[in-house]
DNA sequence: GGACATTGTCATATC
DNA sequence: CTGATATGACAATGT
């Protein structure tokens, strides 16, 4: 459990850092300051072994004696301060809050009304929520493995288990101070909650709503705090819902997504993951034919209903599939990535191709539908009869319904469409479709062209940036993947492995987690292997590294800390020197990680080389110090040079010999009358001492280099996996488009009649698409002969 | 007892 | 050139 929390913590911190880098304000202080038990435990960990600060501090101040290194108070204090300062150190990176929901809303050309909602912190909070949630889900599995150990560290004593039920989380969240939430937002959130409950959502999921109302009646001066807590509650609830929808809306469905968007997009900031899920669900790949009926039914309920699972009648409290969630997240993110890129292309092309035709009926329908799907228009505008698919596929599939919808085809509405198709004059030839120019077929009819196009050029930017932030998603996805894939067996396995005190092994920890994670991480068949390997490696690496540090720290803490262990700690301390910024004693501790700054100790004469043996040896030595006279301990601790120096009656410490600058060193030698033998020994001591430190630094650098290379390999593997997934998505989209083109072809061909009103034989004639966008009916014999020069028989250049 | 890891030391190169 | 530092190689020690 300890390692799990360590992992969660690091993941969260990394995520926080990334969020800060992209301008999303992250405020973990509220969580930490208010001692939200589950999250606090996740972040801070229950044990002093988590932080590397305690033992150093003990060593510096008390030299490791007298205070139990596992002291809960010390735990709490140092861990909290450490993390707080770590987060605060991000201040300089903070940028104005980014409204993720705006990114989403602006995505749709037809979405004119953008949702102005809460800003960034929701991401962190959502992330925290997800952590909590996962923690909850895992807690049941972990309790048997020792989750009860956390109870000791619950400061308030109100938690009987390490993993707290969602209600507890909410309860804590209610007490927390969070970012501001306007009164209107709060009210609307309440409304949404009530609707959720009215719609049949599991009461247990929304239990916080009652507290919400309670808190609402709280003191006025606590309004912000209440709002913050409420928002967190709501977010947590949303997270559950989002996971539910994620679980059930897997690209094959997605009916309820517009509802979700309606509420989410309009009212709140969404976590990035939620946004992505919603985006993906809003832009399913060509599934419109499946939802034509279901979507209308799913929207028969209140316009502002927000829970897809509720509207679908799915059990809201259904256990979240631990194996599916990360997959879906990953998958959906990849989908969005691919969609957005496709949309970028589409946007450009649309601007060129939208030139004619305004079918008012289609126009209105499309407008309303799009608005509905994006949930940004007033709820009154939601058309319950709207087919979701028509509005939800701006990239690959959105345009096809208007072209392929049987209703349209059967009416006169098809004619303008086809005419436009034939007249569309794109010069782009998609090689995927051969030389035939089908580009025009894929562009949206100029419905709402005037209004949509005005917003269209703006669209790609936020999403381009979002694309560039894919690493953010990687982190979260990796975290989730690890969370989900981290079974009890794996945890115990890791724990065993880490307890083996194998030191810093780069790869040893990969193997245990990888296989099982692979099972849960792979999403697409083509890229499953690489993806899973990436995820598992990533997670395992981070986990093992941190846990190693924690293990070492625990050991060091018990021993009192010694320099030679630096190599094991260098990853954490070296990479984040500002970790303890603001805490003087911890800063000094942090600096002590440098070999060039040997510590001063009561046994200063022996301090430099006192750490001459391994950890276990020092353990024994510590044991001995409590049982034996100090002189004996000194004898055992001293190095050869120390002993030689004492034997030669060197009048100053080896530390001085080694670390004094040349001038001072020479002065020191000059001050004392030393014989040649002593001088030689002193110089040797200085040389060896410096070389020892140099060797240590050298090894550290070597290790860092190796680790950096390792990280680079992992990054590249991750990129590779991501690109493979994107490729798969593109291929999938292209396949769907091909199918739709084929369908259109068949429909058009079936409607063609010759002079006598008879249909053409498909075996004798075929439609050809001219380079100018025209559609020509040609005999198949000519088709084979002339290939792509169908200019002879322009019988039906229609539509 | 052997394999392995860690650390110190030396020799040498480099700054 | 000297001193400091870096680094490969080896040995000692512990696990």
PDB file of N, CA, C and O in Angstrom, chain A residues 242-311:
ATOM      1  N   UNK A 242     -18.521  10.121 -15.576  1.00  0.00           N
ATOM      2  CA  UNK A 242     -17.707  10.075 -16.777  1.00  0.00           C
ATOM      3  C   UNK A 242     -17.135   8.688 -16.987  1.00  0.00           C
ATOM      4  O   UNK A 242     -17.094   8.187 -18.095  1.00  0.00           O
ATOM      5  N   UNK A 243     -16.726   8.116 -15.904  1.00  0.00           N
ATOM      6  CA  UNK A 243     -16.189   6.772 -16.038  1.00  0.00           C
ATOM      7  C   UNK A 243     -17.285   5.824 -16.482  1.00  0.00           C
ATOM      8  O   UNK A 243     -17.074   4.947 -17.304  1.00  0.00           O
ATOM      9  N   UNK A 244     -18.433   6.057 -15.936  1.00  0.00           N
ATOM     10  CA  UNK A 244     -19.543   5.221 -16.374  1.00  0.00           C
ATOM     11  C   UNK A 244     -19.767   5.378 -17.871  1.00  0.00           C
ATOM     12  O   UNK A 244     -19.853   4.406 -18.598  1.00  0.00           O
ATOM     13  N   UNK A 245     -19.852   6.601 -18.267  1.00  0.00           N
ATOM     14  CA  UNK A 245     -20.097   6.800 -19.684  1.00  0.00           C
ATOM     15  C   UNK A 245     -18.947   6.272 -20.502  1.00  0.00           C
ATOM     16  O   UNK A 245     -19.112   5.749 -21.585  1.00  0.00           O
ATOM     17  N   UNK A 246     -17.816   6.403 -19.927  1.00  0.00           N
ATOM     18  CA  UNK A 246     -16.663   5.885 -20.643  1.00  0.00           C
ATOM     19  C   UNK A 246     -16.759   4.378 -20.772  1.00  0.00           C
ATOM     20  O   UNK A 246     -16.435   3.795 -21.789  1.00  0.00           O
ATOM     21  N   UNK A 247     -17.214   3.797 -19.733  1.00  0.00           N
ATOM     22  CA  UNK A 247     -17.304   2.358 -19.766  1.00  0.00           C
ATOM     23  C   UNK A 247     -18.341   1.900 -20.777  1.00  0.00           C
ATOM     24  O   UNK A 247     -18.147   0.925 -21.472  1.00  0.00           O
ATOM     25  N   UNK A 248     -19.383   2.621 -20.828  1.00  0.00           N
ATOM     26  CA  UNK A 248     -20.492   2.130 -21.640  1.00  0.00           C
ATOM     27  C   UNK A 248     -20.538   2.783 -23.014  1.00  0.00           C
ATOM     28  O   UNK A 248     -21.067   2.223 -23.930  1.00  0.00           O
ATOM     29  N   UNK A 249     -20.018   3.959 -23.084  1.00  0.00           N
ATOM     30  CA  UNK A 249     -20.012   4.606 -24.380  1.00  0.00           C
ATOM     31  C   UNK A 249     -18.668   4.357 -24.986  1.00  0.00           C
ATOM     32  O   UNK A 249     -17.715   5.071 -24.763  1.00  0.00           O
ATOM     33  N   UNK A 250     -18.583   3.320 -25.688  1.00  0.00           N
ATOM     34  CA  UNK A 250     -17.269   2.884 -26.129  1.00  0.00           C
ATOM     35  C   UNK A 250     -17.075   3.095 -27.612  1.00  0.00           C
ATOM     36  O   UNK A 250     -16.363   2.379 -28.261  1.00  0.00           O
ATOM     37  N   UNK A 251     -17.683   4.082 -28.119  1.00  0.00           N
ATOM     38  CA  UNK A 251     -17.504   4.319 -29.533  1.00  0.00           C
ATOM     39  C   UNK A 251     -18.571   3.635 -30.365  1.00  0.00           C
ATOM     40  O   UNK A 251     -18.864   4.066 -31.466  1.00  0.00           O
ATOM     41  N   UNK A 252     -19.118   2.602 -29.838  1.00  0.00           N
ATOM     42  CA  UNK A 252     -20.217   1.961 -30.544  1.00  0.00           C
ATOM     43  C   UNK A 252     -21.531   2.649 -30.250  1.00  0.00           C
ATOM     44  O   UNK A 252     -22.457   2.623 -31.037  1.00  0.00           O
ATOM     45  N   UNK A 253     -21.589   3.224 -29.109  1.00  0.00           N
ATOM     46  CA  UNK A 253     -22.787   3.975 -28.755  1.00  0.00           C
ATOM     47  C   UNK A 253     -22.412   5.426 -28.602  1.00  0.00           C
ATOM     48  O   UNK A 253     -21.596   5.921 -29.329  1.00  0.00           O
ATOM     49  N   UNK A 254     -22.947   6.057 -27.644  1.00  0.00           N
ATOM     50  CA  UNK A 254     -22.632   7.466 -27.462  1.00  0.00           C
ATOM     51  C   UNK A 254     -23.880   8.296 -27.503  1.00  0.00           C
ATOM     52  O   UNK A 254     -23.835   9.513 -27.690  1.00  0.00           O
ATOM     53  N   UNK A 255     -24.942   7.676 -27.273  1.00  0.00           N
ATOM     54  CA  UNK A 255     -26.203   8.372 -27.430  1.00  0.00           C
ATOM     55  C   UNK A 255     -26.345   9.491 -26.428  1.00  0.00           C
ATOM     56  O   UNK A 255     -26.853  10.546 -26.741  1.00  0.00           O
ATOM     57  N   UNK A 256     -25.904   9.243 -25.253  1.00  0.00           N
ATOM     58  CA  UNK A 256     -26.220  10.196 -24.213  1.00  0.00           C
ATOM     59  C   UNK A 256     -25.197  11.298 -24.098  1.00  0.00           C
ATOM     60  O   UNK A 256     -25.300  12.151 -23.254  1.00  0.00           O
ATOM     61  N   UNK A 257     -24.232  11.257 -24.873  1.00  0.00           N
ATOM     62  CA  UNK A 257     -23.160  12.226 -24.726  1.00  0.00           C
ATOM     63  C   UNK A 257     -23.658  13.650 -24.868  1.00  0.00           C
ATOM     64  O   UNK A 257     -23.247  14.513 -24.109  1.00  0.00           O
ATOM     65  N   UNK A 258     -24.509  13.933 -25.790  1.00  0.00           N
ATOM     66  CA  UNK A 258     -24.947  15.324 -25.882  1.00  0.00           C
ATOM     67  C   UNK A 258     -25.515  15.834 -24.577  1.00  0.00           C
ATOM     68  O   UNK A 258     -25.287  16.981 -24.206  1.00  0.00           O
ATOM     69  N   UNK A 259     -26.196  15.000 -23.899  1.00  0.00           N
ATOM     70  CA  UNK A 259     -26.735  15.450 -22.630  1.00  0.00           C
ATOM     71  C   UNK A 259     -25.603  15.783 -21.687  1.00  0.00           C
ATOM     72  O   UNK A 259     -25.610  16.790 -21.015  1.00  0.00           O
ATOM     73  N   UNK A 260     -24.677  14.916 -21.704  1.00  0.00           N
ATOM     74  CA  UNK A 260     -23.553  15.152 -20.807  1.00  0.00           C
ATOM     75  C   UNK A 260     -22.874  16.454 -21.158  1.00  0.00           C
ATOM     76  O   UNK A 260     -22.519  17.253 -20.316  1.00  0.00           O
ATOM     77  N   UNK A 261     -22.746  16.649 -22.413  1.00  0.00           N
ATOM     78  CA  UNK A 261     -22.101  17.875 -22.830  1.00  0.00           C
ATOM     79  C   UNK A 261     -22.971  19.068 -22.499  1.00  0.00           C
ATOM     80  O   UNK A 261     -22.471  20.133 -22.174  1.00  0.00           O
ATOM     81  N   UNK A 262     -24.228  18.866 -22.615  1.00  0.00           N
ATOM     82  CA  UNK A 262     -25.094  19.994 -22.360  1.00  0.00           C
ATOM     83  C   UNK A 262     -24.842  20.553 -20.982  1.00  0.00           C
ATOM     84  O   UNK A 262     -24.716  21.759 -20.805  1.00  0.00           O
ATOM     85  N   UNK A 263     -24.740  19.671 -20.069  1.00  0.00           N
ATOM     86  CA  UNK A 263     -24.539  20.176 -18.722  1.00  0.00           C
ATOM     87  C   UNK A 263     -23.085  20.498 -18.449  1.00  0.00           C
ATOM     88  O   UNK A 263     -22.770  21.549 -17.917  1.00  0.00           O
ATOM     89  N   UNK A 264     -22.261  19.633 -18.893  1.00  0.00           N
ATOM     90  CA  UNK A 264     -20.863  19.832 -18.536  1.00  0.00           C
ATOM     91  C   UNK A 264     -20.297  21.020 -19.262  1.00  0.00           C
ATOM     92  O   UNK A 264     -19.673  21.896 -18.674  1.00  0.00           O
ATOM     93  N   UNK A 265     -20.506  21.027 -20.525  1.00  0.00           N
ATOM     94  CA  UNK A 265     -19.899  22.083 -21.292  1.00  0.00           C
ATOM     95  C   UNK A 265     -20.397  23.445 -20.876  1.00  0.00           C
ATOM     96  O   UNK A 265     -19.671  24.424 -20.911  1.00  0.00           O
ATOM     97  N   UNK A 266     -21.610  23.504 -20.486  1.00  0.00           N
ATOM     98  CA  UNK A 266     -22.163  24.805 -20.178  1.00  0.00           C
ATOM     99  C   UNK A 266     -21.852  25.227 -18.771  1.00  0.00           C
ATOM    100  O   UNK A 266     -21.835  26.419 -18.478  1.00  0.00           O
ATOM    101  N   UNK A 267     -21.636  24.342 -17.940  1.00  0.00           N
ATOM    102  CA  UNK A 267     -21.618  24.722 -16.549  1.00  0.00           C
ATOM    103  C   UNK A 267     -20.314  24.563 -15.834  1.00  0.00           C
ATOM    104  O   UNK A 267     -20.107  25.164 -14.803  1.00  0.00           O
ATOM    105  N   UNK A 268     -19.492  23.811 -16.314  1.00  0.00           N
ATOM    106  CA  UNK A 268     -18.338  23.538 -15.469  1.00  0.00           C
ATOM    107  C   UNK A 268     -17.107  23.348 -16.300  1.00  0.00           C
ATOM    108  O   UNK A 268     -17.151  23.148 -17.494  1.00  0.00           O
ATOM    109  N   UNK A 269     -16.047  23.469 -15.610  1.00  0.00           N
ATOM    110  CA  UNK A 269     -14.809  23.090 -16.247  1.00  0.00           C
ATOM    111  C   UNK A 269     -14.698  21.593 -16.180  1.00  0.00           C
ATOM    112  O   UNK A 269     -15.083  20.968 -15.204  1.00  0.00           O
ATOM    113  N   UNK A 270     -14.186  21.057 -17.192  1.00  0.00           N
ATOM    114  CA  UNK A 270     -14.081  19.601 -17.238  1.00  0.00           C
ATOM    115  C   UNK A 270     -12.645  19.221 -17.059  1.00  0.00           C
ATOM    116  O   UNK A 270     -11.733  19.922 -17.486  1.00  0.00           O
ATOM    117  N   UNK A 271     -12.504  18.156 -16.476  1.00  0.00           N
ATOM    118  CA  UNK A 271     -11.152  17.633 -16.461  1.00  0.00           C
ATOM    119  C   UNK A 271     -10.771  17.293 -17.881  1.00  0.00           C
ATOM    120  O   UNK A 271     -11.613  17.075 -18.747  1.00  0.00           O
ATOM    121  N   UNK A 272      -9.525  17.281 -18.083  1.00  0.00           N
ATOM    122  CA  UNK A 272      -9.082  16.998 -19.434  1.00  0.00           C
ATOM    123  C   UNK A 272      -9.581  15.650 -19.896  1.00  0.00           C
ATOM    124  O   UNK A 272     -10.038  15.489 -21.031  1.00  0.00           O
ATOM    125  N   UNK A 273      -9.530  14.732 -19.003  1.00  0.00           N
ATOM    126  CA  UNK A 273      -9.978  13.403 -19.402  1.00  0.00           C
ATOM    127  C   UNK A 273     -11.449  13.403 -19.716  1.00  0.00           C
ATOM    128  O   UNK A 273     -11.899  12.798 -20.688  1.00  0.00           O
ATOM    129  N   UNK A 274     -12.181  14.106 -18.898  1.00  0.00           N
ATOM    130  CA  UNK A 274     -13.604  14.160 -19.187  1.00  0.00           C
ATOM    131  C   UNK A 274     -13.840  14.827 -20.521  1.00  0.00           C
ATOM    132  O   UNK A 274     -14.660  14.404 -21.326  1.00  0.00           O
ATOM    133  N   UNK A 275     -13.127  15.908 -20.704  1.00  0.00           N
ATOM    134  CA  UNK A 275     -13.294  16.611 -21.966  1.00  0.00           C
ATOM    135  C   UNK A 275     -13.012  15.679 -23.128  1.00  0.00           C
ATOM    136  O   UNK A 275     -13.742  15.653 -24.121  1.00  0.00           O
ATOM    137  N   UNK A 276     -11.961  14.962 -22.975  1.00  0.00           N
ATOM    138  CA  UNK A 276     -11.601  14.088 -24.071  1.00  0.00           C
ATOM    139  C   UNK A 276     -12.638  13.008 -24.275  1.00  0.00           C
ATOM    140  O   UNK A 276     -12.991  12.681 -25.395  1.00  0.00           O
ATOM    141  N   UNK A 277     -13.087  12.513 -23.163  1.00  0.00           N
ATOM    142  CA  UNK A 277     -14.122  11.486 -23.297  1.00  0.00           C
ATOM    143  C   UNK A 277     -15.343  12.051 -23.989  1.00  0.00           C
ATOM    144  O   UNK A 277     -15.922  11.440 -24.868  1.00  0.00           O
ATOM    145  N   UNK A 278     -15.683  13.222 -23.547  1.00  0.00           N
ATOM    146  CA  UNK A 278     -16.877  13.809 -24.130  1.00  0.00           C
ATOM    147  C   UNK A 278     -16.659  14.128 -25.591  1.00  0.00           C
ATOM    148  O   UNK A 278     -17.522  13.917 -26.433  1.00  0.00           O
ATOM    149  N   UNK A 279     -15.505  14.632 -25.854  1.00  0.00           N
ATOM    150  CA  UNK A 279     -15.207  14.926 -27.245  1.00  0.00           C
ATOM    151  C   UNK A 279     -15.305  13.670 -28.080  1.00  0.00           C
ATOM    152  O   UNK A 279     -15.911  13.661 -29.143  1.00  0.00           O
ATOM    153  N   UNK A 280     -14.696  12.672 -27.565  1.00  0.00           N
ATOM    154  CA  UNK A 280     -14.679  11.450 -28.352  1.00  0.00           C
ATOM    155  C   UNK A 280     -16.087  10.929 -28.532  1.00  0.00           C
ATOM    156  O   UNK A 280     -16.463  10.500 -29.610  1.00  0.00           O
ATOM    157  N   UNK A 281     -16.804  10.970 -27.477  1.00  0.00           N
ATOM    158  CA  UNK A 281     -18.163  10.464 -27.570  1.00  0.00           C
ATOM    159  C   UNK A 281     -18.999  11.355 -28.459  1.00  0.00           C
ATOM    160  O   UNK A 281     -19.969  10.916 -29.069  1.00  0.00           O
ATOM    161  N   UNK A 282     -18.633  12.610 -28.498  1.00  0.00           N
ATOM    162  CA  UNK A 282     -19.392  13.509 -29.342  1.00  0.00           C
ATOM    163  C   UNK A 282     -19.027  13.342 -30.793  1.00  0.00           C
ATOM    164  O   UNK A 282     -19.797  13.649 -31.671  1.00  0.00           O
ATOM    165  N   UNK A 283     -17.863  12.880 -31.023  1.00  0.00           N
ATOM    166  CA  UNK A 283     -17.443  12.678 -32.404  1.00  0.00           C
ATOM    167  C   UNK A 283     -17.198  11.211 -32.665  1.00  0.00           C
ATOM    168  O   UNK A 283     -16.087  10.810 -32.995  1.00  0.00           O
ATOM    169  N   UNK A 284     -18.183  10.411 -32.512  1.00  0.00           N
ATOM    170  CA  UNK A 284     -17.923   8.996 -32.793  1.00  0.00           C
ATOM    171  C   UNK A 284     -17.626   8.811 -34.260  1.00  0.00           C
ATOM    172  O   UNK A 284     -18.041   9.610 -35.098  1.00  0.00           O
ATOM    173  N   UNK A 285     -16.946   7.774 -34.513  1.00  0.00           N
ATOM    174  CA  UNK A 285     -16.542   7.534 -35.885  1.00  0.00           C
ATOM    175  C   UNK A 285     -17.636   6.790 -36.619  1.00  0.00           C
ATOM    176  O   UNK A 285     -17.745   5.586 -36.553  1.00  0.00           O
ATOM    177  N   UNK A 286     -18.376   7.538 -37.309  1.00  0.00           N
ATOM    178  CA  UNK A 286     -19.263   6.922 -38.269  1.00  0.00           C
ATOM    179  C   UNK A 286     -20.213   5.910 -37.708  1.00  0.00           C
ATOM    180  O   UNK A 286     -20.445   4.872 -38.294  1.00  0.00           O
ATOM    181  N   UNK A 287     -20.760   6.186 -36.592  1.00  0.00           N
ATOM    182  CA  UNK A 287     -21.687   5.236 -36.012  1.00  0.00           C
ATOM    183  C   UNK A 287     -23.109   5.739 -36.132  1.00  0.00           C
ATOM    184  O   UNK A 287     -24.002   5.259 -35.457  1.00  0.00           O
ATOM    185  N   UNK A 288     -23.310   6.691 -36.992  1.00  0.00           N
ATOM    186  CA  UNK A 288     -24.598   7.366 -36.961  1.00  0.00           C
ATOM    187  C   UNK A 288     -25.742   6.411 -37.239  1.00  0.00           C
ATOM    188  O   UNK A 288     -26.815   6.557 -36.704  1.00  0.00           O
ATOM    189  N   UNK A 289     -25.500   5.454 -38.081  1.00  0.00           N
ATOM    190  CA  UNK A 289     -26.616   4.588 -38.414  1.00  0.00           C
ATOM    191  C   UNK A 289     -27.092   3.820 -37.197  1.00  0.00           C
ATOM    192  O   UNK A 289     -28.246   3.445 -37.126  1.00  0.00           O
ATOM    193  N   UNK A 290     -26.216   3.626 -36.262  1.00  0.00           N
ATOM    194  CA  UNK A 290     -26.639   2.865 -35.095  1.00  0.00           C
ATOM    195  C   UNK A 290     -27.464   3.711 -34.140  1.00  0.00           C
ATOM    196  O   UNK A 290     -28.251   3.207 -33.387  1.00  0.00           O
ATOM    197  N   UNK A 291     -27.209   4.989 -34.146  1.00  0.00           N
ATOM    198  CA  UNK A 291     -27.966   5.728 -33.136  1.00  0.00           C
ATOM    199  C   UNK A 291     -29.145   6.486 -33.682  1.00  0.00           C
ATOM    200  O   UNK A 291     -29.625   7.368 -33.060  1.00  0.00           O
ATOM    201  N   UNK A 292     -29.485   6.272 -34.789  1.00  0.00           N
ATOM    202  CA  UNK A 292     -30.566   7.097 -35.303  1.00  0.00           C
ATOM    203  C   UNK A 292     -31.801   6.992 -34.454  1.00  0.00           C
ATOM    204  O   UNK A 292     -32.517   7.957 -34.277  1.00  0.00           O
ATOM    205  N   UNK A 293     -32.034   5.847 -33.986  1.00  0.00           N
ATOM    206  CA  UNK A 293     -33.216   5.683 -33.160  1.00  0.00           C
ATOM    207  C   UNK A 293     -32.916   5.916 -31.691  1.00  0.00           C
ATOM    208  O   UNK A 293     -33.683   6.552 -30.998  1.00  0.00           O
ATOM    209  N   UNK A 294     -31.825   5.397 -31.310  1.00  0.00           N
ATOM    210  CA  UNK A 294     -31.573   5.437 -29.872  1.00  0.00           C
ATOM    211  C   UNK A 294     -31.353   6.853 -29.389  1.00  0.00           C
ATOM    212  O   UNK A 294     -31.698   7.191 -28.274  1.00  0.00           O
ATOM    213  N   UNK A 295     -30.801   7.658 -30.225  1.00  0.00           N
ATOM    214  CA  UNK A 295     -30.497   8.997 -29.747  1.00  0.00           C
ATOM    215  C   UNK A 295     -31.765   9.763 -29.426  1.00  0.00           C
ATOM    216  O   UNK A 295     -31.826  10.507 -28.452  1.00  0.00           O
ATOM    217  N   UNK A 296     -32.750   9.589 -30.241  1.00  0.00           N
ATOM    218  CA  UNK A 296     -33.971  10.330 -29.966  1.00  0.00           C
ATOM    219  C   UNK A 296     -34.584   9.870 -28.655  1.00  0.00           C
ATOM    220  O   UNK A 296     -35.106  10.671 -27.888  1.00  0.00           O
ATOM    221  N   UNK A 297     -34.479   8.622 -28.408  1.00  0.00           N
ATOM    222  CA  UNK A 297     -35.060   8.149 -27.154  1.00  0.00           C
ATOM    223  C   UNK A 297     -34.232   8.590 -25.971  1.00  0.00           C
ATOM    224  O   UNK A 297     -34.758   8.860 -24.911  1.00  0.00           O
ATOM    225  N   UNK A 298     -32.977   8.666 -26.201  1.00  0.00           N
ATOM    226  CA  UNK A 298     -32.152   9.017 -25.055  1.00  0.00           C
ATOM    227  C   UNK A 298     -32.338  10.462 -24.660  1.00  0.00           C
ATOM    228  O   UNK A 298     -31.979  10.848 -23.558  1.00  0.00           O
ATOM    229  N   UNK A 299     -32.873  11.241 -25.509  1.00  0.00           N
ATOM    230  CA  UNK A 299     -33.011  12.649 -25.182  1.00  0.00           C
ATOM    231  C   UNK A 299     -34.438  13.029 -24.863  1.00  0.00           C
ATOM    232  O   UNK A 299     -34.783  14.203 -24.852  1.00  0.00           O
ATOM    233  N   UNK A 300     -35.216  12.066 -24.616  1.00  0.00           N
ATOM    234  CA  UNK A 300     -36.594  12.387 -24.287  1.00  0.00           C
ATOM    235  C   UNK A 300     -36.716  12.954 -22.894  1.00  0.00           C
ATOM    236  O   UNK A 300     -37.746  13.498 -22.540  1.00  0.00           O
ATOM    237  N   UNK A 301     -35.714  12.835 -22.147  1.00  0.00           N
ATOM    238  CA  UNK A 301     -35.793  13.313 -20.778  1.00  0.00           C
ATOM    239  C   UNK A 301     -35.464  14.792 -20.746  1.00  0.00           C
ATOM    240  O   UNK A 301     -35.409  15.454 -21.763  1.00  0.00           O
ATOM    241  N   UNK A 302     -35.270  15.222 -19.540  1.00  0.00           N
ATOM    242  CA  UNK A 302     -35.067  16.652 -19.365  1.00  0.00           C
ATOM    243  C   UNK A 302     -33.916  17.140 -20.225  1.00  0.00           C
ATOM    244  O   UNK A 302     -32.926  16.452 -20.410  1.00  0.00           O
ATOM    245  N   UNK A 303     -34.036  18.324 -20.706  1.00  0.00           N
ATOM    246  CA  UNK A 303     -33.014  18.813 -21.631  1.00  0.00           C
ATOM    247  C   UNK A 303     -31.655  18.915 -20.996  1.00  0.00           C
ATOM    248  O   UNK A 303     -30.665  18.821 -21.679  1.00  0.00           O
ATOM    249  N   UNK A 304     -31.626  19.143 -19.733  1.00  0.00           N
ATOM    250  CA  UNK A 304     -30.331  19.384 -19.112  1.00  0.00           C
ATOM    251  C   UNK A 304     -29.805  18.165 -18.383  1.00  0.00           C
ATOM    252  O   UNK A 304     -28.894  18.280 -17.603  1.00  0.00           O
ATOM    253  N   UNK A 305     -30.387  17.083 -18.649  1.00  0.00           N
ATOM    254  CA  UNK A 305     -29.880  15.918 -17.928  1.00  0.00           C
ATOM    255  C   UNK A 305     -28.438  15.683 -18.313  1.00  0.00           C
ATOM    256  O   UNK A 305     -28.019  15.920 -19.432  1.00  0.00           O
ATOM    257  N   UNK A 306     -27.734  15.213 -17.363  1.00  0.00           N
ATOM    258  CA  UNK A 306     -26.287  15.209 -17.583  1.00  0.00           C
ATOM    259  C   UNK A 306     -25.669  13.837 -17.469  1.00  0.00           C
ATOM    260  O   UNK A 306     -24.497  13.673 -17.726  1.00  0.00           O
ATOM    261  N   UNK A 307     -26.399  12.905 -17.061  1.00  0.00           N
ATOM    262  CA  UNK A 307     -25.760  11.615 -16.836  1.00  0.00           C
ATOM    263  C   UNK A 307     -26.166  10.649 -17.912  1.00  0.00           C
ATOM    264  O   UNK A 307     -27.295  10.188 -17.967  1.00  0.00           O
ATOM    265  N   UNK A 308     -25.246  10.345 -18.750  1.00  0.00           N
ATOM    266  CA  UNK A 308     -25.553   9.390 -19.799  1.00  0.00           C
ATOM    267  C   UNK A 308     -25.957   8.044 -19.240  1.00  0.00           C
ATOM    268  O   UNK A 308     -26.859   7.398 -19.749  1.00  0.00           O
ATOM    269  N   UNK A 309     -25.285   7.662 -18.229  1.00  0.00           N
ATOM    270  CA  UNK A 309     -25.602   6.347 -17.698  1.00  0.00           C
ATOM    271  C   UNK A 309     -27.029   6.329 -17.169  1.00  0.00           C
ATOM    272  O   UNK A 309     -27.740   5.347 -17.294  1.00  0.00           O
ATOM    273  N   UNK A 310     -27.411   7.442 -16.618  1.00  0.00           N
ATOM    274  CA  UNK A 310     -28.762   7.489 -16.118  1.00  0.00           C
ATOM    275  C   UNK A 310     -29.757   7.406 -17.250  1.00  0.00           C
ATOM    276  O   UNK A 310     -30.708   6.625 -17.230  1.00  0.00           O
ATOM    277  N   UNK A 311     -29.520   8.198 -18.222  1.00  0.00           N
ATOM    278  CA  UNK A 311     -30.486   8.211 -19.305  1.00  0.00           C
ATOM    279  C   UNK A 311     -30.519   6.874 -20.014  1.00  0.00           C
ATOM    280  O   UNK A 311     -31.523   6.505 -20.592  1.00  0.00           O
TER     281      UNK A 311
END
